Amino acid sequence: LIENLADIPCDFIQADIMDCNPSCFDEKQLVIHAAAIPACNSSHFFPVADAQDNYLVGLKVLENIIAANVQKVILISSASVYGNADFPWTESSIPLPRDPYGHHKLMLEQMFQMYAKIHGFKLMIIRPQHLFGKFQRPDLIYRNVVSKWIQYSISGHPLPVYGSVSLSRAFTPISLFSRAVCELIERD
């Protein structure tokens, strides 16, 4: 990752977010908060750990953003906030999370929105769904179905289908998501 940022005028801070203080964010024009543990399914069994990794870590970032007077923030959230909302989801859909992960992501969005109003920083929120890309790991149990399908296809195995074949999902290539983030970076 760091090598990919070599030609971009940015600072990459490699640290435990919970150990960061406002000096990590001093003089930053933009903060993109993307740190999370995307584990919707396990959040049912470990809601406290999920809250720590997806909500409290985000609050720590928010606290430092405010203290350092950052003026522009991009928050990477999750389409999991929609949960049981009527499909197809749009930006005007009312979020109805169905698991602790979705609730924590929505609560974090709401906190960022509240503090953006109070402190006057510009906030943009992105809610990606089922990202996939070239270097995605196919070995994660509940995630990364596209890379698993590719692995099965290359090895000549049939694609496994769990549940009904009538189920449909939306997948987003990481290149499209990255382009959206870049456009938000350039937006005033």
PDB file of N, CA and C in Angstrom, residues 18-65:
ATOM      1  N   MET A  18      -6.036   4.106  18.038  1.00  0.00           N
ATOM      2  CA  MET A  18      -6.344   4.416  19.433  1.00  0.00           C
ATOM      3  C   MET A  18      -5.160   5.074  20.146  1.00  0.00           C
ATOM      4  N   ASP A  19      -3.958   4.951  19.564  1.00  0.00           N
ATOM      5  CA  ASP A  19      -2.784   5.597  20.150  1.00  0.00           C
ATOM      6  C   ASP A  19      -2.504   6.962  19.541  1.00  0.00           C
ATOM      7  N   CYS A  20      -3.233   7.317  18.487  1.00  0.00           N
ATOM      8  CA  CYS A  20      -3.004   8.614  17.833  1.00  0.00           C
ATOM      9  C   CYS A  20      -3.551   9.744  18.698  1.00  0.00           C
ATOM     10  N   ASN A  21      -2.967  10.901  18.508  1.00  0.00           N
ATOM     11  CA  ASN A  21      -3.444  12.108  19.166  1.00  0.00           C
ATOM     12  C   ASN A  21      -3.613  13.173  18.087  1.00  0.00           C
ATOM     13  N   PRO A  22      -4.102  14.356  18.429  1.00  0.00           N
ATOM     14  CA  PRO A  22      -4.331  15.373  17.400  1.00  0.00           C
ATOM     15  C   PRO A  22      -3.106  15.709  16.551  1.00  0.00           C
ATOM     16  N   SER A  23      -1.899  15.516  17.076  1.00  0.00           N
ATOM     17  CA  SER A  23      -0.705  15.835  16.279  1.00  0.00           C
ATOM     18  C   SER A  23      -0.593  14.931  15.044  1.00  0.00           C
ATOM     19  N   CYS A  24      -1.210  13.737  15.088  1.00  0.00           N
ATOM     20  CA  CYS A  24      -1.235  12.864  13.902  1.00  0.00           C
ATOM     21  C   CYS A  24      -1.999  13.529  12.758  1.00  0.00           C
ATOM     22  N   PHE A  25      -2.905  14.455  13.096  1.00  0.00           N
ATOM     23  CA  PHE A  25      -3.788  15.066  12.114  1.00  0.00           C
ATOM     24  C   PHE A  25      -3.461  16.541  11.867  1.00  0.00           C
ATOM     25  N   ASP A  26      -2.467  17.093  12.577  1.00  0.00           N
ATOM     26  CA  ASP A  26      -2.138  18.501  12.422  1.00  0.00           C
ATOM     27  C   ASP A  26      -1.834  18.855  10.978  1.00  0.00           C
ATOM     28  N   GLU A  27      -2.342  19.993  10.585  1.00  0.00           N
ATOM     29  CA  GLU A  27      -2.092  20.570   9.262  1.00  0.00           C
ATOM     30  C   GLU A  27      -2.549  19.687   8.110  1.00  0.00           C
ATOM     31  N   LYS A  28      -3.449  18.761   8.367  1.00  0.00           N
ATOM     32  CA  LYS A  28      -3.994  17.929   7.297  1.00  0.00           C
ATOM     33  C   LYS A  28      -5.192  18.651   6.707  1.00  0.00           C
ATOM     34  N   GLN A  29      -5.240  18.721   5.390  1.00  0.00           N
ATOM     35  CA  GLN A  29      -6.374  19.359   4.716  1.00  0.00           C
ATOM     36  C   GLN A  29      -7.529  18.382   4.569  1.00  0.00           C
ATOM     37  N   LEU A  30      -7.209  17.101   4.557  1.00  0.00           N
ATOM     38  CA  LEU A  30      -8.204  16.066   4.308  1.00  0.00           C
ATOM     39  C   LEU A  30      -7.854  14.827   5.109  1.00  0.00           C
ATOM     40  N   VAL A  31      -8.873  14.207   5.699  1.00  0.00           N
ATOM     41  CA  VAL A  31      -8.713  12.905   6.339  1.00  0.00           C
ATOM     42  C   VAL A  31      -9.726  11.960   5.705  1.00  0.00           C
ATOM     43  N   ILE A  32      -9.251  10.796   5.283  1.00  0.00           N
ATOM     44  CA  ILE A  32     -10.126   9.740   4.788  1.00  0.00           C
ATOM     45  C   ILE A  32     -10.111   8.640   5.839  1.00  0.00           C
ATOM     46  N   HIS A  33     -11.260   8.423   6.465  1.00  0.00           N
ATOM     47  CA  HIS A  33     -11.339   7.381   7.493  1.00  0.00           C
ATOM     48  C   HIS A  33     -11.934   6.121   6.873  1.00  0.00           C
ATOM     49  N   ALA A  34     -11.096   5.113   6.733  1.00  0.00           N
ATOM     50  CA  ALA A  34     -11.523   3.849   6.134  1.00  0.00           C
ATOM     51  C   ALA A  34     -11.234   2.664   7.048  1.00  0.00           C
ATOM     52  N   ALA A  35     -10.711   2.905   8.223  1.00  0.00           N
ATOM     53  CA  ALA A  35     -10.342   1.812   9.120  1.00  0.00           C
ATOM     54  C   ALA A  35     -11.600   1.121   9.649  1.00  0.00           C
ATOM     55  N   ALA A  36     -11.625  -0.193   9.524  1.00  0.00           N
ATOM     56  CA  ALA A  36     -12.750  -0.977  10.017  1.00  0.00           C
ATOM     57  C   ALA A  36     -12.403  -2.450   9.945  1.00  0.00           C
ATOM     58  N   ILE A  37     -13.173  -3.233  10.636  1.00  0.00           N
ATOM     59  CA  ILE A  37     -13.110  -4.685  10.525  1.00  0.00           C
ATOM     60  C   ILE A  37     -14.448  -5.101   9.916  1.00  0.00           C
ATOM     61  N   PRO A  38     -14.467  -5.398   8.613  1.00  0.00           N
ATOM     62  CA  PRO A  38     -15.745  -5.708   7.962  1.00  0.00           C
ATOM     63  C   PRO A  38     -16.200  -7.133   8.257  1.00  0.00           C
ATOM     64  N   ALA A  39     -16.851  -7.314   9.387  1.00  0.00           N
ATOM     65  CA  ALA A  39     -17.253  -8.657   9.806  1.00  0.00           C
ATOM     66  C   ALA A  39     -18.708  -8.647  10.241  1.00  0.00           C
ATOM     67  N   CYS A  40     -19.586  -8.423   9.277  1.00  0.00           N
ATOM     68  CA  CYS A  40     -21.020  -8.338   9.592  1.00  0.00           C
ATOM     69  C   CYS A  40     -21.511  -9.568  10.334  1.00  0.00           C
ATOM     70  N   ASN A  41     -21.167 -10.751   9.813  1.00  0.00           N
ATOM     71  CA  ASN A  41     -21.684 -11.990  10.399  1.00  0.00           C
ATOM     72  C   ASN A  41     -21.176 -12.225  11.811  1.00  0.00           C
ATOM     73  N   SER A  42     -19.906 -11.982  12.052  1.00  0.00           N
ATOM     74  CA  SER A  42     -19.380 -12.237  13.397  1.00  0.00           C
ATOM     75  C   SER A  42     -19.807 -11.168  14.394  1.00  0.00           C
ATOM     76  N   SER A  43     -20.295 -10.021  13.912  1.00  0.00           N
ATOM     77  CA  SER A  43     -20.723  -8.976  14.844  1.00  0.00           C
ATOM     78  C   SER A  43     -21.893  -9.436  15.705  1.00  0.00           C
ATOM     79  N   HIS A  44     -22.657 -10.424  15.242  1.00  0.00           N
ATOM     80  CA  HIS A  44     -23.749 -10.978  16.051  1.00  0.00           C
ATOM     81  C   HIS A  44     -23.213 -11.703  17.281  1.00  0.00           C
ATOM     82  N   PHE A  45     -22.026 -12.270  17.162  1.00  0.00           N
ATOM     83  CA  PHE A  45     -21.441 -13.044  18.250  1.00  0.00           C
ATOM     84  C   PHE A  45     -20.471 -12.238  19.100  1.00  0.00           C
ATOM     85  N   PHE A  46     -19.923 -11.167  18.515  1.00  0.00           N
ATOM     86  CA  PHE A  46     -18.927 -10.347  19.210  1.00  0.00           C
ATOM     87  C   PHE A  46     -19.268  -8.869  19.064  1.00  0.00           C
ATOM     88  N   PRO A  47     -20.418  -8.441  19.594  1.00  0.00           N
ATOM     89  CA  PRO A  47     -20.831  -7.053  19.398  1.00  0.00           C
ATOM     90  C   PRO A  47     -19.909  -6.037  20.077  1.00  0.00           C
ATOM     91  N   VAL A  48     -19.314  -6.398  21.197  1.00  0.00           N
ATOM     92  CA  VAL A  48     -18.404  -5.473  21.884  1.00  0.00           C
ATOM     93  C   VAL A  48     -17.137  -5.268  21.066  1.00  0.00           C
ATOM     94  N   ALA A  49     -16.570  -6.357  20.553  1.00  0.00           N
ATOM     95  CA  ALA A  49     -15.378  -6.243  19.709  1.00  0.00           C
ATOM     96  C   ALA A  49     -15.696  -5.446  18.447  1.00  0.00           C
ATOM     97  N   ASP A  50     -16.878  -5.675  17.872  1.00  0.00           N
ATOM     98  CA  ASP A  50     -17.268  -4.930  16.682  1.00  0.00           C
ATOM     99  C   ASP A  50     -17.414  -3.441  16.996  1.00  0.00           C
ATOM    100  N   ALA A  51     -18.011  -3.135  18.152  1.00  0.00           N
ATOM    101  CA  ALA A  51     -18.154  -1.727  18.551  1.00  0.00           C
ATOM    102  C   ALA A  51     -16.781  -1.080  18.715  1.00  0.00           C
ATOM    103  N   GLN A  52     -15.847  -1.789  19.297  1.00  0.00           N
ATOM    104  CA  GLN A  52     -14.488  -1.267  19.463  1.00  0.00           C
ATOM    105  C   GLN A  52     -13.841  -0.993  18.110  1.00  0.00           C
ATOM    106  N   ASP A  53     -13.923  -1.967  17.207  1.00  0.00           N
ATOM    107  CA  ASP A  53     -13.212  -1.871  15.928  1.00  0.00           C
ATOM    108  C   ASP A  53     -13.881  -0.950  14.921  1.00  0.00           C
ATOM    109  N   ASN A  54     -15.182  -0.788  15.004  1.00  0.00           N
ATOM    110  CA  ASN A  54     -15.894  -0.043  13.973  1.00  0.00           C
ATOM    111  C   ASN A  54     -16.549   1.247  14.455  1.00  0.00           C
ATOM    112  N   TYR A  55     -16.791   1.367  15.744  1.00  0.00           N
ATOM    113  CA  TYR A  55     -17.416   2.583  16.256  1.00  0.00           C
ATOM    114  C   TYR A  55     -16.439   3.403  17.102  1.00  0.00           C
ATOM    115  N   LEU A  56     -15.877   2.798  18.128  1.00  0.00           N
ATOM    116  CA  LEU A  56     -15.006   3.551  19.026  1.00  0.00           C
ATOM    117  C   LEU A  56     -13.731   4.046  18.326  1.00  0.00           C
ATOM    118  N   VAL A  57     -13.177   3.219  17.440  1.00  0.00           N
ATOM    119  CA  VAL A  57     -12.007   3.656  16.670  1.00  0.00           C
ATOM    120  C   VAL A  57     -12.382   4.878  15.829  1.00  0.00           C
ATOM    121  N   GLY A  58     -13.572   4.848  15.232  1.00  0.00           N
ATOM    122  CA  GLY A  58     -14.033   5.991  14.441  1.00  0.00           C
ATOM    123  C   GLY A  58     -14.233   7.233  15.286  1.00  0.00           C
ATOM    124  N   LEU A  59     -14.732   7.061  16.515  1.00  0.00           N
ATOM    125  CA  LEU A  59     -14.883   8.208  17.408  1.00  0.00           C
ATOM    126  C   LEU A  59     -13.526   8.810  17.773  1.00  0.00           C
ATOM    127  N   LYS A  60     -12.517   7.959  17.933  1.00  0.00           N
ATOM    128  CA  LYS A  60     -11.172   8.450  18.213  1.00  0.00           C
ATOM    129  C   LYS A  60     -10.654   9.284  17.037  1.00  0.00           C
ATOM    130  N   VAL A  61     -10.897   8.806  15.817  1.00  0.00           N
ATOM    131  CA  VAL A  61     -10.515   9.580  14.624  1.00  0.00           C
ATOM    132  C   VAL A  61     -11.262  10.906  14.633  1.00  0.00           C
ATOM    133  N   LEU A  62     -12.558  10.873  14.900  1.00  0.00           N
ATOM    134  CA  LEU A  62     -13.370  12.087  14.937  1.00  0.00           C
ATOM    135  C   LEU A  62     -12.854  13.073  15.979  1.00  0.00           C
ATOM    136  N   GLU A  63     -12.522  12.581  17.138  1.00  0.00           N
ATOM    137  CA  GLU A  63     -11.978  13.430  18.212  1.00  0.00           C
ATOM    138  C   GLU A  63     -10.706  14.149  17.754  1.00  0.00           C
ATOM    139  N   ASN A  64      -9.837  13.429  17.064  1.00  0.00           N
ATOM    140  CA  ASN A  64      -8.589  14.020  16.577  1.00  0.00           C
ATOM    141  C   ASN A  64      -8.823  14.982  15.410  1.00  0.00           C
ATOM    142  N   ILE A  65      -9.790  14.679  14.568  1.00  0.00           N
ATOM    143  CA  ILE A  65     -10.146  15.575  13.462  1.00  0.00           C
ATOM    144  C   ILE A  65     -10.581  16.928  14.020  1.00  0.00           C
TER     145      ILE A  65
END
